[in-house]
Short mmCIF file of C-alpha atoms and ligand atoms in Angstrom, two decimals:
data_model
loop_
_atom_site.label_atom_id
_atom_site.label_comp_id
_atom_site.label_asym_id
_atom_site.label_seq_id
_atom_site.Cartn_x
_atom_site.Cartn_y
_atom_site.Cartn_z
CA MET A 1358 0.07 -0.24 -0.01
CA ARG A 1359 1.19 3.87 -0.64
CA ILE A 1360 0.09 6.57 0.85
CA ILE A 1361 -0.25 10.10 -1.28
CA LYS A 1362 -0.51 12.66 1.40
CA THR A 1363 -2.06 16.18 0.68
CA LYS A 1364 -3.04 19.46 1.48
CA ASN A 1365 -6.56 19.18 1.37
CA TYR A 1366 -9.38 17.81 -0.57
CA GLU A 1367 -7.96 20.19 -3.81
CA GLU A 1368 -4.64 18.53 -4.12
CA MET A 1369 -5.93 15.01 -3.70
CA SER A 1370 -7.71 15.44 -6.40
CA LYS A 1371 -5.04 17.32 -8.19
CA ARG A 1372 -2.75 14.18 -7.54
CA ALA A 1373 -5.28 11.58 -8.29
CA ALA A 1374 -5.55 13.17 -11.87
CA ASP A 1375 -2.71 13.10 -12.49
CA LEU A 1376 -2.36 9.78 -11.33
CA ILE A 1377 -5.09 8.44 -14.13
CA ALA A 1378 -3.68 10.46 -16.94
CA SER A 1379 -0.57 8.31 -16.39
CA VAL A 1380 -2.51 5.54 -17.23
CA ILE A 1381 -4.58 7.02 -20.13
CA LEU A 1382 -0.74 7.92 -21.73
CA LEU A 1383 0.62 4.72 -21.12
CA LYS A 1384 -2.48 2.95 -22.13
CA PRO A 1385 -4.73 4.53 -24.66
CA ASN A 1386 -7.19 1.88 -24.96
CA CYS A 1387 -6.80 1.50 -20.84
CA VAL A 1388 -10.15 0.15 -18.74
CA LEU A 1389 -10.87 2.49 -16.50
CA GLY A 1390 -13.34 1.28 -13.14
CA LEU A 1391 -14.65 4.79 -12.22
CA ALA A 1392 -16.51 5.53 -9.01
CA THR A 1393 -19.49 8.46 -8.15
CA GLY A 1394 -19.83 10.46 -4.81
CA SER A 1395 -18.18 13.22 -3.31
CA SER A 1396 -14.97 11.82 -3.44
CA PRO A 1397 -14.27 11.66 -7.36
CA ILE A 1398 -15.96 15.07 -8.72
CA GLY A 1399 -13.15 16.82 -8.14
CA THR A 1400 -10.38 14.84 -9.61
CA TYR A 1401 -13.15 14.20 -12.77
CA GLN A 1402 -12.61 17.99 -12.87
CA ASN A 1403 -8.91 17.93 -13.15
CA LEU A 1404 -8.99 15.17 -16.27
CA VAL A 1405 -11.33 17.49 -17.64
CA LYS A 1406 -9.30 20.30 -17.43
CA LYS A 1407 -6.52 17.91 -18.96
CA TYR A 1408 -8.80 16.96 -21.80
CA GLN A 1409 -9.18 20.44 -22.74
CA ALA A 1410 -5.93 21.62 -22.60
CA GLY A 1411 -5.19 19.06 -25.34
CA GLU A 1412 -2.94 16.84 -22.97
CA LEU A 1413 -5.85 13.46 -22.20
CA ASP A 1414 -7.32 11.61 -25.42
CA PHE A 1415 -10.44 9.64 -24.07
CA SER A 1416 -11.40 8.58 -27.52
CA GLU A 1417 -10.43 4.81 -26.81
CA VAL A 1418 -10.72 5.20 -22.96
CA ARG A 1419 -13.44 2.34 -21.68
CA SER A 1420 -14.91 1.93 -18.43
CA VAL A 1421 -16.93 -0.08 -15.77
CA ASN A 1422 -18.81 1.77 -13.03
CA LEU A 1423 -18.68 0.47 -9.68
CA ASP A 1424 -22.67 0.55 -9.28
CA GLU A 1425 -25.81 1.66 -9.87
CA TYR A 1426 -29.26 2.10 -7.90
CA LYS A 1427 -31.40 -0.26 -8.48
CA GLY A 1428 -34.84 1.40 -9.72
CA LEU A 1429 -33.23 4.97 -11.19
CA ALA A 1430 -33.84 5.11 -14.70
CA LYS A 1431 -30.71 7.09 -16.35
CA GLU A 1432 -32.56 9.89 -16.76
CA ASN A 1433 -33.10 10.09 -12.53
CA GLU A 1434 -30.58 12.77 -11.36
CA GLN A 1435 -29.71 10.92 -8.70
CA SER A 1436 -28.47 8.06 -11.06
CA TYR A 1437 -24.84 6.64 -10.90
CA TYR A 1438 -25.31 7.02 -15.32
CA TYR A 1439 -26.46 10.14 -14.68
CA PHE A 1440 -23.95 11.59 -12.59
CA MET A 1441 -21.09 9.71 -15.04
CA HIS A 1442 -22.78 12.11 -17.72
CA ASP A 1443 -22.91 15.31 -16.13
CA ASN A 1444 -19.32 15.57 -14.23
CA LEU A 1445 -17.06 13.18 -16.70
CA PHE A 1446 -18.68 11.70 -20.06
CA SER A 1447 -20.12 14.60 -21.92
CA LYS A 1448 -16.97 16.75 -20.93
CA VAL A 1449 -14.90 14.70 -22.69
CA ASN A 1450 -14.44 12.49 -25.96
CA ILE A 1451 -14.77 8.88 -24.53
CA LYS A 1452 -17.37 7.42 -26.71
CA MET A 1453 -20.57 6.25 -24.69
CA GLU A 1454 -20.83 2.52 -26.09
CA ASN A 1455 -17.54 2.16 -24.03
CA THR A 1456 -19.03 3.41 -20.95
CA HIS A 1457 -20.61 0.67 -19.12
CA LEU A 1458 -22.95 0.89 -15.82
CA PRO A 1459 -25.27 -1.82 -14.16
CA ASP A 1460 -28.77 -1.29 -15.93
CA GLY A 1461 -30.76 0.18 -12.96
CA MET A 1462 -33.75 -0.38 -14.71
CA GLU A 1463 -33.57 -4.33 -15.04
CA PRO A 1464 -35.52 -5.69 -12.71
CA ASP A 1465 -34.39 -9.10 -12.30
CA SER A 1466 -30.88 -8.49 -10.32
CA GLU A 1467 -29.64 -12.43 -11.01
CA LYS A 1468 -30.06 -11.00 -14.90
CA ALA A 1469 -28.78 -7.48 -14.52
CA CYS A 1470 -25.92 -8.60 -12.30
CA LYS A 1471 -24.64 -11.74 -14.55
CA GLU A 1472 -25.20 -9.36 -17.50
CA TYR A 1473 -22.90 -7.11 -16.27
CA ASP A 1474 -20.10 -9.63 -14.94
CA GLU A 1475 -20.28 -10.92 -18.30
CA VAL A 1476 -19.52 -6.57 -19.45
CA ILE A 1477 -16.28 -6.70 -17.08
CA ALA A 1478 -15.17 -10.23 -18.28
CA SER A 1479 -15.15 -9.06 -22.27
CA MET A 1480 -13.09 -6.07 -21.14
CA ASN A 1481 -10.26 -8.61 -20.11
CA GLY A 1482 -9.41 -6.62 -17.21
CA VAL A 1483 -9.56 -3.39 -15.13
CA ASP A 1484 -6.71 -1.32 -15.54
CA MET A 1485 -7.15 1.12 -12.76
CA GLN A 1486 -10.09 0.70 -10.44
CA LEU A 1487 -11.12 4.14 -8.34
CA LEU A 1488 -12.83 4.19 -4.70
CA GLY A 1489 -14.27 6.40 -2.67
CA LEU A 1490 -14.66 5.11 1.41
CA GLY A 1491 -17.94 4.60 2.93
CA HIS A 1492 -18.20 6.05 6.52
CA ASP A 1493 -18.79 1.74 7.19
CA GLY A 1494 -15.90 0.81 5.03
CA HIS A 1495 -18.10 0.09 2.17
CA ILE A 1496 -16.30 0.17 -1.48
CA GLY A 1497 -18.75 0.31 -4.14
CA PHE A 1498 -21.68 -0.73 -2.27
CA ASN A 1499 -19.84 -3.64 -0.44
CA GLU A 1500 -21.33 -3.36 3.15
CA PRO A 1501 -19.87 -4.82 5.82
CA ASN A 1502 -20.63 -8.41 5.83
CA LYS A 1503 -19.94 -11.65 7.12
CA GLU A 1504 -18.08 -12.34 3.60
CA PHE A 1505 -16.43 -11.01 0.90
CA ASP A 1506 -18.86 -10.76 -2.27
CA LYS A 1507 -16.56 -11.83 -4.96
CA THR A 1508 -19.18 -10.67 -8.54
CA THR A 1509 -21.39 -8.29 -9.05
CA HIS A 1510 -24.59 -8.53 -6.61
CA CYS A 1511 -27.60 -6.59 -5.83
CA VAL A 1512 -27.12 -5.36 -2.15
CA ASN A 1513 -29.74 -3.53 0.51
CA LEU A 1514 -28.55 -0.71 1.61
CA THR A 1515 -28.23 0.12 4.96
CA GLU A 1516 -28.82 2.64 7.29
CA MET A 1517 -26.24 4.46 7.46
CA THR A 1518 -25.60 4.54 3.57
CA ILE A 1519 -29.31 5.42 3.16
CA GLU A 1520 -28.58 8.74 5.63
CA ALA A 1521 -25.37 9.20 4.04
CA ASN A 1522 -26.94 9.47 0.90
CA LYS A 1523 -30.17 11.24 1.19
CA ARG A 1524 -28.74 14.37 0.69
CA PHE A 1525 -28.52 14.15 -2.88
CA PHE A 1526 -32.64 13.31 -2.70
CA LYS A 1527 -35.92 15.60 -1.83
CA SER A 1528 -36.48 13.16 1.16
CA ILE A 1529 -34.73 10.03 2.49
CA ASN A 1530 -37.98 8.12 1.39
CA ASP A 1531 -36.52 8.66 -2.61
CA VAL A 1532 -33.14 6.91 -1.38
CA PRO A 1533 -33.37 3.71 -3.51
CA LYS A 1534 -33.19 0.74 -0.79
CA GLN A 1535 -30.95 -1.57 -3.44
CA ALA A 1536 -28.39 -1.15 -5.27
CA TYR A 1537 -26.39 -3.66 -8.49
CA THR A 1538 -22.49 -3.13 -7.28
CA MET A 1539 -19.24 -4.68 -8.30
CA GLY A 1540 -18.31 -7.41 -6.38
CA VAL A 1541 -14.90 -7.53 -3.74
CA GLY A 1542 -13.54 -10.20 -5.76
CA THR A 1543 -13.82 -7.95 -9.16
CA ILE A 1544 -12.68 -5.01 -7.37
CA MET A 1545 -9.25 -6.66 -6.38
CA ALA A 1546 -8.35 -8.20 -9.50
CA ALA A 1547 -7.80 -4.39 -11.27
CA LYS A 1548 -4.24 -4.00 -11.75
CA MET A 1549 -4.19 -0.63 -9.77
CA VAL A 1550 -6.65 0.44 -7.29
CA ILE A 1551 -6.06 4.35 -6.22
CA MET A 1552 -9.06 5.44 -3.37
CA LEU A 1553 -9.38 9.01 -2.57
CA VAL A 1554 -10.42 9.77 1.08
CA SER A 1555 -10.88 13.41 2.46
CA GLY A 1556 -12.55 15.09 5.70
CA LYS A 1557 -12.44 14.25 9.27
CA ASP A 1558 -15.27 12.24 8.98
CA LYS A 1559 -13.32 9.41 7.69
CA ALA A 1560 -10.27 9.95 10.01
CA LYS A 1561 -12.39 6.99 11.76
CA ILE A 1562 -13.03 4.80 9.31
CA LEU A 1563 -9.54 4.79 7.53
CA LYS A 1564 -7.78 3.84 10.50
CA ASP A 1565 -9.61 0.65 10.79
CA ALA A 1566 -9.36 0.02 7.15
CA PHE A 1567 -5.93 0.56 6.67
CA PHE A 1568 -4.29 -0.12 10.05
CA GLY A 1569 -6.18 -2.66 11.90
CA PRO A 1570 -7.72 -5.96 10.95
CA VAL A 1571 -8.06 -7.23 7.46
CA THR A 1572 -12.04 -7.94 7.70
CA PRO A 1573 -15.50 -8.40 5.59
CA GLU A 1574 -16.62 -6.37 8.68
CA VAL A 1575 -14.89 -3.50 7.09
CA PRO A 1576 -15.48 -4.17 3.23
CA ALA A 1577 -12.11 -1.88 2.06
CA SER A 1578 -9.61 -3.45 4.84
CA ILE A 1579 -9.14 -5.45 1.98
CA LEU A 1580 -7.22 -3.39 -0.25
CA GLN A 1581 -4.15 -3.82 2.21
CA PHE A 1582 -3.55 -7.29 0.26
CA HIS A 1583 -3.72 -5.26 -2.81
CA PRO A 1584 -0.53 -5.40 -4.59
CA ASN A 1585 -0.71 -2.62 -5.91
CA PHE A 1586 -2.92 -0.13 -4.17
CA ILE A 1587 -2.50 3.29 -3.96
CA LEU A 1588 -4.56 5.97 -1.21
CA VAL A 1589 -4.54 9.38 -1.42
CA ALA A 1590 -6.33 10.98 1.55
CA ASP A 1591 -5.51 14.50 2.93
CA GLU A 1592 -4.13 15.72 6.32
CA ASP A 1593 -7.81 15.38 7.95
CA ALA A 1594 -8.74 12.15 6.63
CA LEU A 1595 -5.19 11.03 7.90
CA SER A 1596 -5.55 13.10 11.20
CA LEU A 1597 -5.80 9.61 13.42
CA VAL A 1598 -2.68 7.91 11.71
CA LYS A 1599 0.77 8.37 13.12
C1 F6R B 25 -19.54 5.08 -5.12
C2 F6R B 25 -19.64 4.32 -4.36
C3 F6R B 25 -19.43 4.59 -3.25
C4 F6R B 25 -18.70 5.68 -2.16
C5 F6R B 25 -18.66 5.83 -0.91
C6 F6R B 25 -18.24 7.39 -0.76
O1 F6R B 25 -19.99 4.68 -7.17
O2 F6R B 25 -19.36 3.19 -5.02
O3 F6R B 25 -18.95 3.33 -2.43
O4 F6R B 25 -17.16 5.96 -2.79
O5 F6R B 25 -19.89 5.73 -0.57
O6 F6R B 25 -18.59 8.09 -1.29
P1 F6R B 25 -18.60 10.06 -1.00
O7 F6R B 25 -17.32 10.03 -2.15
O8 F6R B 25 -19.88 10.64 -1.39
O9 F6R B 25 -18.59 10.19 0.48
#
């Protein structure tokens, strides 16, 4: 595990964008595993800037996203499809047919998950997987559990995650209760994993995840075993780590 400590969210976003840019420069048709949420927004802004400056070309880049809410259509502003379109895909020259998210509108969970695993398998490996860290240690929507889920599956979101995500919805009742997510096995199979963590509110879980025991009760802790895991975190998030 390599830790890049930054002053704040802005510097974290710049450093992460530099790392991702290097992946694209080295392999123009790379497969990027992407995340949504607050943590990667600044990173996407920096990638867009590099594209606008003519430093990056996304025309051959392919992407697979970590997760999608079950029951939200692409046009729904809270869907992860909408988020990706809004924050990155519509602002760079990535081909939409090369971007992939689980199909939130597929009501048959088994079918949705099987189809998504087939998409991921057809890519022959994810070159870089970007992650945020949930307050309960979740990665993607892999919530604390008795075991690590390996492949794409449908999850019931925990109260803590519903509570954390309600800020994006009109009311807590509008927050979907289920989501499709890549499994921990798929995340661990990525050639490189970059995790972004910012803020004092993440300091305790960051310490538990990366300086405590590896356990499915803290899903992110398994990244301690990843051979090429880079944690890009700001001073506040690292404030409990000696
Ligand atoms: C997003 C995702 C989630 C978030 C996590 C942190 O696609 O899978 O695991 O990365 O909930 O969210 P933020 O970045 O909003 O703190």
